[in-house]
Amino acid sequence: HALNANDLQSFGALMLASHESLRDDFEVSCAELDLVVRFSKDHPSCIGARMAGAGFGGCCIALVQRSDLDGFCQLLVDEFRITFGHLPEIHSVELTDGVHELT
């Protein structure tokens, strides 16, 4: 509903709540994913973030304003390297219209 209403702030809050539930209620997160979400939550250019996939490491999705994507990524890489001693992989993607019927 939030996306259909173009309410990105509410959608971002739902992403964060979803991650917190996966972390606290299901205990399927890890320190690396929690750092990415915590960093994202505090960054002004990030709309929302949460782990993706089955958990226990792996992937995190962060919705970041395109205009500050490079700055966001560089700061995240620096924070991750300082905390864990290695670099994360970052894959930048753009949203599309998704699957739809061709006529």
MMTF fields as JSON, N, C-alpha, C and O atoms, coordinates in Angstrom:
{
  "mmtfVersion": "1.0.0",
  "mmtfProducer": "UNKNOWN",
  "numBonds": 411,
  "numAtoms": 412,
  "numGroups": 103,
  "numChains": 1,
  "numModels": 1,
  "chainsPerModel": [1],
  "groupsPerChain": [103],
  "chainIdList": ["A"],
  "bondAtomList": [4, 2, 8, 6, 12, 10, 16, 14, 20, 18, 24, 22, 28, 26, 32, 30, 36, 34, 40, 38, 44, 42, 48, 46, 52, 50, 56, 54, 60, 58, 64, 62, 68, 66, 72, 70, 76, 74, 80, 78, 84, 82, 88, 86, 92, 90, 96, 94, 100, 98, 104, 102, 108, 106, 112, 110, 116, 114, 120, 118, 124, 122, 128, 126, 132, 130, 136, 134, 140, 138, 144, 142, 148, 146, 152, 150, 156, 154, 160, 158, 164, 162, 168, 166, 172, 170, 176, 174, 180, 178, 184, 182, 188, 186, 192, 190, 196, 194, 200, 198, 204, 202, 208, 206, 212, 210, 216, 214, 220, 218, 224, 222, 228, 226, 232, 230, 236, 234, 240, 238, 244, 242, 248, 246, 252, 250, 256, 254, 260, 258, 264, 262, 268, 266, 272, 270, 276, 274, 280, 278, 284, 282, 288, 286, 292, 290, 296, 294, 300, 298, 304, 302, 308, 306, 312, 310, 316, 314, 320, 318, 324, 322, 328, 326, 332, 330, 336, 334, 340, 338, 344, 342, 348, 346, 352, 350, 356, 354, 360, 358, 364, 362, 368, 366, 372, 370, 376, 374, 380, 378, 384, 382, 388, 386, 392, 390, 396, 394, 400, 398, 404, 402, 408, 406],
  "bondOrderList": [1, 1, 1, 1, 1, 1, 1, 1, 1, 1, 1, 1, 1, 1, 1, 1, 1, 1, 1, 1, 1, 1, 1, 1, 1, 1, 1, 1, 1, 1, 1, 1, 1, 1, 1, 1, 1, 1, 1, 1, 1, 1, 1, 1, 1, 1, 1, 1, 1, 1, 1, 1, 1, 1, 1, 1, 1, 1, 1, 1, 1, 1, 1, 1, 1, 1, 1, 1, 1, 1, 1, 1, 1, 1, 1, 1, 1, 1, 1, 1, 1, 1, 1, 1, 1, 1, 1, 1, 1, 1, 1, 1, 1, 1, 1, 1, 1, 1, 1, 1, 1, 1],
  "groupList": [{"groupName": "HIS", "atomNameList": ["N", "CA", "C", "O"], "elementList": ["N", "C", "C", "O"], "formalChargeList": [0, 0, 0, 0], "bondAtomList": [1, 0, 2, 1, 3, 2], "bondOrderList": [1, 1, 2], "singleLetterCode": "H", "chemCompType": "L-PEPTIDE LINKING"}, {"groupName": "ALA", "atomNameList": ["N", "CA", "C", "O"], "elementList": ["N", "C", "C", "O"], "formalChargeList": [0, 0, 0, 0], "bondAtomList": [1, 0, 2, 1, 3, 2], "bondOrderList": [1, 1, 2], "singleLetterCode": "A", "chemCompType": "L-PEPTIDE LINKING"}, {"groupName": "LEU", "atomNameList": ["N", "CA", "C", "O"], "elementList": ["N", "C", "C", "O"], "formalChargeList": [0, 0, 0, 0], "bondAtomList": [1, 0, 2, 1, 3, 2], "bondOrderList": [1, 1, 2], "singleLetterCode": "L", "chemCompType": "L-PEPTIDE LINKING"}, {"groupName": "ASN", "atomNameList": ["N", "CA", "C", "O"], "elementList": ["N", "C", "C", "O"], "formalChargeList": [0, 0, 0, 0], "bondAtomList": [1, 0, 2, 1, 3, 2], "bondOrderList": [1, 1, 2], "singleLetterCode": "N", "chemCompType": "L-PEPTIDE LINKING"}, {"groupName": "ASP", "atomNameList": ["N", "CA", "C", "O"], "elementList": ["N", "C", "C", "O"], "formalChargeList": [0, 0, 0, 0], "bondAtomList": [1, 0, 2, 1, 3, 2], "bondOrderList": [1, 1, 2], "singleLetterCode": "D", "chemCompType": "L-PEPTIDE LINKING"}, {"groupName": "GLN", "atomNameList": ["N", "CA", "C", "O"], "elementList": ["N", "C", "C", "O"], "formalChargeList": [0, 0, 0, 0], "bondAtomList": [1, 0, 2, 1, 3, 2], "bondOrderList": [1, 1, 2], "singleLetterCode": "Q", "chemCompType": "L-PEPTIDE LINKING"}, {"groupName": "SER", "atomNameList": ["N", "CA", "C", "O"], "elementList": ["N", "C", "C", "O"], "formalChargeList": [0, 0, 0, 0], "bondAtomList": [1, 0, 2, 1, 3, 2], "bondOrderList": [1, 1, 2], "singleLetterCode": "S", "chemCompType": "L-PEPTIDE LINKING"}, {"groupName": "PHE", "atomNameList": ["N", "CA", "C", "O"], "elementList": ["N", "C", "C", "O"], "formalChargeList": [0, 0, 0, 0], "bondAtomList": [1, 0, 2, 1, 3, 2], "bondOrderList": [1, 1, 2], "singleLetterCode": "F", "chemCompType": "L-PEPTIDE LINKING"}, {"groupName": "GLY", "atomNameList": ["N", "CA", "C", "O"], "elementList": ["N", "C", "C", "O"], "formalChargeList": [0, 0, 0, 0], "bondAtomList": [1, 0, 2, 1, 3, 2], "bondOrderList": [1, 1, 2], "singleLetterCode": "G", "chemCompType": "PEPTIDE LINKING"}, {"groupName": "MET", "atomNameList": ["N", "CA", "C", "O"], "elementList": ["N", "C", "C", "O"], "formalChargeList": [0, 0, 0, 0], "bondAtomList": [1, 0, 2, 1, 3, 2], "bondOrderList": [1, 1, 2], "singleLetterCode": "M", "chemCompType": "L-PEPTIDE LINKING"}, {"groupName": "GLU", "atomNameList": ["N", "CA", "C", "O"], "elementList": ["N", "C", "C", "O"], "formalChargeList": [0, 0, 0, 0], "bondAtomList": [1, 0, 2, 1, 3, 2], "bondOrderList": [1, 1, 2], "singleLetterCode": "E", "chemCompType": "L-PEPTIDE LINKING"}, {"groupName": "ARG", "atomNameList": ["N", "CA", "C", "O"], "elementList": ["N", "C", "C", "O"], "formalChargeList": [0, 0, 0, 0], "bondAtomList": [1, 0, 2, 1, 3, 2], "bondOrderList": [1, 1, 2], "singleLetterCode": "R", "chemCompType": "L-PEPTIDE LINKING"}, {"groupName": "VAL", "atomNameList": ["N", "CA", "C", "O"], "elementList": ["N", "C", "C", "O"], "formalChargeList": [0, 0, 0, 0], "bondAtomList": [1, 0, 2, 1, 3, 2], "bondOrderList": [1, 1, 2], "singleLetterCode": "V", "chemCompType": "L-PEPTIDE LINKING"}, {"groupName": "CYS", "atomNameList": ["N", "CA", "C", "O"], "elementList": ["N", "C", "C", "O"], "formalChargeList": [0, 0, 0, 0], "bondAtomList": [1, 0, 2, 1, 3, 2], "bondOrderList": [1, 1, 2], "singleLetterCode": "C", "chemCompType": "L-PEPTIDE LINKING"}, {"groupName": "LYS", "atomNameList": ["N", "CA", "C", "O"], "elementList": ["N", "C", "C", "O"], "formalChargeList": [0, 0, 0, 0], "bondAtomList": [1, 0, 2, 1, 3, 2], "bondOrderList": [1, 1, 2], "singleLetterCode": "K", "chemCompType": "L-PEPTIDE LINKING"}, {"groupName": "PRO", "atomNameList": ["N", "CA", "C", "O"], "elementList": ["N", "C", "C", "O"], "formalChargeList": [0, 0, 0, 0], "bondAtomList": [1, 0, 2, 1, 3, 2], "bondOrderList": [1, 1, 2], "singleLetterCode": "P", "chemCompType": "L-PEPTIDE LINKING"}, {"groupName": "ILE", "atomNameList": ["N", "CA", "C", "O"], "elementList": ["N", "C", "C", "O"], "formalChargeList": [0, 0, 0, 0], "bondAtomList": [1, 0, 2, 1, 3, 2], "bondOrderList": [1, 1, 2], "singleLetterCode": "I", "chemCompType": "L-PEPTIDE LINKING"}, {"groupName": "THR", "atomNameList": ["N", "CA", "C", "O"], "elementList": ["N", "C", "C", "O"], "formalChargeList": [0, 0, 0, 0], "bondAtomList": [1, 0, 2, 1, 3, 2], "bondOrderList": [1, 1, 2], "singleLetterCode": "T", "chemCompType": "L-PEPTIDE LINKING"}],
  "groupTypeList": [0, 1, 2, 3, 1, 3, 4, 2, 5, 6, 7, 8, 1, 2, 9, 2, 1, 6, 0, 10, 6, 2, 11, 4, 4, 7, 10, 12, 6, 13, 1, 10, 2, 4, 2, 12, 12, 11, 7, 6, 14, 4, 0, 15, 6, 13, 16, 8, 1, 11, 9, 1, 8, 1, 8, 7, 8, 8, 13, 13, 16, 1, 2, 12, 5, 11, 6, 4, 2, 4, 8, 7, 13, 5, 2, 2, 12, 4, 10, 7, 11, 16, 17, 7, 8, 0, 2, 15, 10, 16, 0, 6, 12, 10, 2, 17, 4, 8, 12, 0, 10, 2, 17],
  "groupIdList": [1, 2, 3, 4, 5, 6, 7, 8, 9, 10, 11, 12, 13, 14, 15, 16, 17, 18, 19, 20, 21, 22, 23, 24, 25, 26, 27, 28, 29, 30, 31, 32, 33, 34, 35, 36, 37, 38, 39, 40, 41, 42, 43, 44, 45, 46, 47, 48, 49, 50, 51, 52, 53, 54, 55, 56, 57, 58, 59, 60, 61, 62, 63, 64, 65, 66, 67, 68, 69, 70, 71, 72, 73, 74, 75, 76, 77, 78, 79, 80, 81, 82, 83, 84, 85, 86, 87, 88, 89, 90, 91, 92, 93, 94, 95, 96, 97, 98, 99, 100, 101, 102, 103],
  "secStructList": [7, 6, 6, 6, 6, 6, 7, 2, 2, 2, 2, 2, 2, 2, 2, 2, 2, 2, 2, 2, 2, 2, 2, 2, 6, 1, 7, 7, 7, 7, 2, 2, 2, 2, 2, 2, 2, 2, 2, 2, 2, 2, 1, 6, 6, 3, 3, 3, 3, 3, 3, 3, 6, 6, 1, 1, 1, 1, 3, 3, 3, 3, 3, 3, 7, 4, 4, 4, 2, 2, 2, 2, 2, 2, 2, 2, 2, 2, 2, 2, 2, 2, 2, 2, 1, 1, 7, 7, 7, 7, 7, 7, 7, 7, 7, 7, 7, 7, 1, 7, 7, 7, 7],
  "xCoordList": [0.822, 0.0, 0.87, 0.557, 1.968, 2.839, 3.446, 3.517, 3.882, 4.46, 3.406, 3.671, 2.219, 1.147, 0.782, 0.377, 0.92, 0.626, 1.848, 1.791, 2.962, 4.223, 4.691, 5.278, 4.427, 4.822, 6.12, 6.109, 7.228, 8.518, 8.964, 9.648, 8.601, 8.984, 8.345, 9.005, 7.068, 6.395, 6.97, 7.142, 7.269, 7.856, 9.219, 9.526, 10.029, 11.326, 11.191, 11.96, 10.22, 9.98, 9.543, 9.922, 8.752, 8.334, 9.519, 9.607, 10.42, 11.624, 12.432, 12.874, 12.618, 13.372, 12.677, 13.327, 11.374, 10.625, 10.732, 10.817, 10.729, 10.866, 12.228, 12.323, 13.286, 14.614, 14.677, 15.217, 14.132, 14.161, 13.433, 13.867, 12.328, 11.6, 12.431, 12.496, 13.062, 13.912, 15.069, 15.454, 15.618, 16.734, 16.29, 16.915, 15.217, 14.825, 13.884, 14.059, 12.893, 11.89, 12.336, 12.009, 13.085, 13.486, 14.973, 15.421, 15.743, 17.175, 17.923, 18.73, 17.652, 18.306, 19.24, 19.701, 19.515, 20.428, 21.838, 22.072, 22.758, 24.136, 24.709, 24.088, 25.865, 26.463, 26.683, 26.489, 27.086, 27.342, 26.064, 26.051, 24.992, 23.729, 23.186, 22.66, 23.312, 22.836, 23.597, 23.008, 24.897, 25.665, 25.175, 25.009, 24.94, 24.473, 23.133, 22.929, 22.22, 20.899, 21.018, 20.403, 21.798, 21.98, 22.609, 22.15, 23.643, 24.284, 23.265, 23.174, 22.509, 21.531, 20.468, 20.09, 19.988, 18.946, 19.402, 18.605, 20.685, 21.214, 21.67, 21.985, 21.713, 22.196, 21.022, 20.0, 21.146, 20.009, 19.552, 18.42, 20.389, 20.008, 19.364, 18.966, 19.259, 18.679, 17.223, 16.891, 16.367, 14.94, 14.601, 13.736, 15.288, 15.035, 16.003, 16.634, 16.12, 17.022, 16.544, 15.886, 16.885, 16.588, 17.396, 17.851, 17.571, 18.241, 17.332, 16.117, 17.942, 17.188, 17.668, 18.787, 16.847, 17.229, 16.918, 16.062, 17.643, 17.342, 17.981, 17.678, 18.853, 19.481, 20.804, 21.364, 21.299, 22.583, 23.72, 24.596, 23.703, 24.702, 24.061, 22.868, 24.815, 24.269, 24.051, 25.011, 22.812, 22.485, 21.604, 20.795, 21.79, 20.962, 20.546, 21.345, 19.32, 18.819, 18.667, 18.049, 19.239, 19.094, 18.579, 19.156, 17.499, 16.973, 17.6, 17.338, 18.431, 19.23, 18.919, 18.764, 18.83, 18.62, 19.783, 20.947, 19.462, 20.472, 21.513, 22.691, 21.107, 22.026, 23.154, 24.177, 22.997, 24.04, 24.512, 25.108, 24.253, 24.604, 26.101, 26.499, 26.933, 28.382, 28.871, 29.682, 28.387, 28.784, 28.322, 29.071, 27.101, 26.558, 27.422, 27.821, 27.708, 28.488, 29.89, 30.384, 30.528, 31.891, 31.928, 32.796, 30.991, 30.936, 30.616, 31.182, 29.71, 29.373, 30.571, 30.848, 31.279, 32.471, 33.49, 34.069, 33.707, 34.664, 34.251, 35.079, 32.988, 32.477, 32.597, 33.005, 32.246, 32.296, 33.739, 34.009, 34.66, 36.073, 36.641, 37.357, 36.335, 36.823, 36.281, 37.011, 35.024, 34.387, 34.786, 35.047, 34.832, 35.013, 36.353, 36.692, 37.112, 38.429, 38.444, 39.493, 37.312, 37.271, 36.174, 35.369, 36.156, 35.233, 33.958, 34.005, 32.83, 31.597, 31.531, 32.201, 30.736, 30.413, 29.173, 28.196, 29.217, 28.056, 27.641, 28.457, 26.368, 25.812, 24.732, 23.729, 24.938, 23.978, 22.996, 23.394, 21.729, 20.678, 19.651, 19.578, 18.864, 17.787, 16.464, 16.393, 15.421, 14.089, 13.577, 13.878, 12.8, 12.135, 10.651, 10.194, 9.918, 8.486, 8.183, 7.041, 9.178, 8.964, 8.283, 8.227, 7.777, 7.137, 5.79, 5.023, 5.516, 4.213, 3.918, 4.832, 2.681, 2.271, 2.601, 2.312, 3.209, 3.494, 2.295, 1.755, 1.883, 0.749, 1.147, 0.308],
  "yCoordList": [-1.195, 0.0, 1.266, 2.249, 1.219, 2.402, 2.707, 3.871, 1.689, 1.933, 2.418, 3.319, 1.832, 2.292, 3.734, 4.451, 4.172, 5.563, 6.46, 7.65, 5.89, 6.626, 7.212, 8.293, 6.494, 6.912, 6.194, 5.174, 6.737, 6.094, 6.09, 5.159, 7.088, 7.117, 5.954, 5.292, 5.712, 4.587, 3.267, 2.344, 3.163, 1.936, 1.672, 0.539, 2.716, 2.574, 2.126, 1.285, 2.682, 2.279, 0.816, 0.099, 0.378, -1.02, -1.944, -3.036, -1.51, -2.303, -2.479, -3.583, -1.396, -1.453, -2.36, -3.178, -2.218, -3.061, -4.531, -5.403, -4.804, -6.171, -6.738, -7.881, -5.935, -6.407, -6.652, -7.663, -5.735, -5.896, -7.163, -7.841, -7.49, -8.714, -9.943, -10.902, -9.908, -11.038, -11.209, -12.331, -10.089, -10.131, -10.608, -11.494, -10.028, -10.264, -11.455, -12.249, -11.583, -12.629, -13.978, -15.03, -13.935, -15.176, -15.472, -16.579, -14.479, -14.616, -15.166, -16.086, -14.596, -15.057, -14.007, -14.167, -12.952, -11.927, -12.238, -13.263, -11.348, -11.486, -10.08, -9.096, -9.993, -8.687, -7.858, -6.643, -8.494, -7.745, -7.129, -5.96, -7.916, -7.374, -6.302, -5.287, -6.523, -5.53, -4.217, -3.144, -4.291, -3.062, -2.311, -1.092, -3.021, -2.365, -1.688, -0.55, -2.369, -1.777, -0.591, 0.451, -0.739, 0.362, 1.572, 2.697, 1.36, 2.438, 3.097, 4.322, 2.28, 2.792, 3.63, 4.695, 3.134, 3.844, 5.241, 6.179, 5.38, 6.664, 7.577, 8.742, 7.08, 7.898, 8.655, 8.044, 9.974, 10.767, 10.441, 10.764, 9.818, 9.509, 8.145, 7.769, 7.399, 6.053, 6.099, 6.662, 5.504, 5.466, 4.31, 4.436, 3.177, 2.006, 0.895, 0.92, -0.085, -1.208, -2.414, -2.277, -3.592, -4.838, -5.952, -5.841, -7.03, -8.185, -8.803, -8.61, -9.545, -10.246, -11.685, -11.984, -12.555, -13.957, -14.68, -14.267, -15.78, -16.67, -16.242, -16.821, -15.25, -14.793, -15.462, -16.141, -15.259, -15.811, -15.35, -16.139, -14.099, -13.555, -13.396, -13.653, -12.99, -12.907, -11.502, -10.799, -11.072, -9.863, -8.907, -9.318, -7.643, -6.582, -5.658, -5.363, -5.206, -4.252, -2.906, -2.806, -1.873, -0.506, 0.364, 0.374, 1.091, 2.025, 3.387, 4.028, 3.814, 5.024, 5.999, 5.598, 7.269, 8.291, 8.27, 8.318, 8.199, 8.091, 9.198, 8.955, 10.399, 11.543, 11.388, 12.06, 10.513, 10.337, 8.892, 8.495, 8.107, 6.696, 6.48, 5.657, 7.206, 7.026, 7.362, 6.63, 8.458, 8.847, 7.846, 7.505, 7.381, 6.371, 5.117, 4.599, 4.633, 3.396, 3.54, 2.626, 4.675, 4.85, 4.865, 4.243, 5.571, 5.599, 4.218, 3.818, 3.497, 2.156, 1.225, 0.466, 1.276, 0.449, 0.758, -0.155, 2.036, 2.424, 1.879, 1.325, 2.031, 1.553, 0.035, -0.496, -0.652, -2.111, -2.603, -3.523, -1.986, -2.376, -2.148, -3.002, -1.021, -0.719, -1.742, -2.197, -2.093, -2.997, -4.458, -5.168, -4.905, -6.334, -6.702, -7.882, -5.702, -5.985, -6.463, -6.864, -6.43, -6.765, -5.939, -5.294, -5.968, -5.133, -5.897, -7.095, -5.21, -5.835, -5.742, -4.906, -6.586, -6.428, -5.554, -5.771, -4.58, -3.705, -3.791, -3.625, -4.052, -4.131, -3.054, -3.09, -2.127, -1.053, -1.471, -1.87, -1.374, -1.734, -0.618, 0.207, -0.6, 0.377, -0.359, -1.436, 0.235, -0.342, -0.214, 0.75, -1.203, -1.16, -1.379, -1.478, -1.452, -1.694, -3.133, -3.451, -3.997, -5.38, -6.185, -5.775, -7.32, -8.222, -7.653, -7.193, -7.69, -7.26, -7.93, -8.405, -7.966, -8.606, -7.71, -6.513, -8.321, -7.605, -7.731, -8.823, -6.63, -6.682, -6.306, -6.298],
  "zCoordList": [0.0, 0.0, 0.0, -0.671, 0.765, 0.834, -0.527, -0.921, -1.249, -2.575, -3.562, -4.357, -3.518, -4.409, -4.141, -5.055, -2.891, -2.53, -2.697, -2.389, -3.187, -3.347, -2.011, -1.969, -0.938, 0.406, 0.765, 1.454, 0.291, 0.477, 1.931, 2.356, 2.691, 4.108, 4.867, 5.667, 4.615, 5.275, 4.799, 5.595, 3.517, 2.994, 3.641, 4.011, 3.773, 4.426, 5.872, 6.338, 6.582, 7.972, 8.046, 8.972, 7.076, 7.04, 6.756, 7.318, 5.892, 5.625, 6.909, 7.228, 7.633, 8.885, 9.903, 10.554, 10.038, 10.978, 10.582, 11.447, 9.294, 8.818, 9.206, 9.653, 9.035, 9.427, 10.932, 11.381, 11.696, 13.151, 13.581, 14.513, 12.91, 13.217, 12.858, 13.626, 11.694, 11.304, 12.283, 12.614, 12.74, 13.687, 15.059, 15.642, 15.578, 16.97, 17.152, 18.077, 16.278, 16.442, 15.876, 16.425, 14.775, 14.116, 14.257, 13.956, 14.717, 14.968, 13.755, 13.886, 12.563, 11.341, 10.737, 9.607, 11.47, 10.979, 11.48, 12.119, 11.184, 11.66, 11.84, 11.437, 12.43, 12.735, 11.481, 11.505, 10.384, 9.151, 8.594, 8.208, 8.554, 8.055, 8.987, 8.531, 10.284, 11.241, 11.097, 11.231, 10.824, 10.62, 9.397, 9.444, 8.302, 7.077, 7.319, 6.894, 7.994, 8.255, 9.204, 8.976, 10.257, 11.213, 10.525, 10.724, 9.727, 8.985, 8.054, 7.991, 7.339, 6.38, 7.063, 6.576, 8.203, 8.949, 9.345, 9.355, 9.671, 10.129, 9.0, 9.246, 7.774, 6.654, 6.039, 5.727, 5.858, 5.385, 3.961, 3.602, 3.151, 1.775, 1.614, 0.511, 2.713, 2.64, 3.079, 4.122, 2.273, 2.551, 3.481, 4.347, 3.3, 4.126, 3.778, 2.721, 4.671, 4.443, 5.238, 6.27, 4.739, 5.429, 4.8, 3.662, 5.551, 4.981, 3.929, 3.943, 3.023, 1.986, 1.941, 2.357, 1.451, 1.37, 2.667, 3.448, 2.873, 3.994, 5.303, 6.347, 5.279, 6.511, 6.775, 5.914, 7.987, 8.428, 7.521, 7.167, 7.154, 6.227, 4.871, 4.707, 3.932, 2.583, 2.113, 1.798, 2.058, 1.307, 2.112, 2.943, 1.838, 2.414, 1.284, 0.394, 1.312, 0.33, 1.023, 2.082, 0.411, 0.917, -0.221, -1.309, 0.026, -0.969, -0.713, 0.305, -1.654, -1.48, -2.61, -3.763, -2.271, -3.299, -4.279, -3.88, -5.55, -6.6, -6.512, -6.777, -6.147, -6.123, -5.119, -5.246, -4.113, -3.103, -3.013, -2.011, -4.045, -4.005, -3.804, -2.98, -4.546, -4.42, -3.016, -2.448, -2.459, -1.112, -0.07, 0.846, -0.205, 0.703, 0.665, 1.708, -0.54, -0.692, -0.109, 0.55, -0.345, 0.158, 1.686, 2.299, 2.288, 3.749, 4.327, 5.344, 3.675, 4.137, 4.033, 4.962, 2.921, 2.742, 3.833, 4.422, 4.101, 5.146, 6.51, 7.233, 6.861, 8.157, 8.256, 9.289, 7.191, 7.171, 7.32, 8.092, 6.581, 6.638, 8.033, 8.557, 8.63, 9.981, 10.986, 11.867, 10.853, 11.817, 11.623, 12.594, 10.373, 10.12, 9.479, 9.388, 9.038, 8.485, 7.054, 6.548, 6.394, 4.97, 4.298, 4.97, 2.983, 2.228, 1.879, 1.601, 1.894, 1.418, -0.102, -0.708, -0.702, -2.122, -2.211, -1.493, -3.084, -3.28, -4.742, -5.648, -4.947, -6.286, -6.409, -5.697, -7.29, -7.501, -8.59, -9.685, -8.277, -9.235, -9.276, -8.365, -10.329, -10.449, -10.582, -11.176, -10.023, -10.134, -11.558, -12.261, -11.966, -13.277, -13.04, -11.901, -14.12, -14.024, -13.62, -13.287, -13.644, -13.262, -14.353, -15.512, -13.963, -14.921, -15.31, -14.464, -16.592, -17.066, -18.412, -19.085, -18.787, -20.024, -21.211, -21.214, -22.21, -23.444, -24.363, -24.543, -24.937, -25.851, -27.246, -28.146]
}
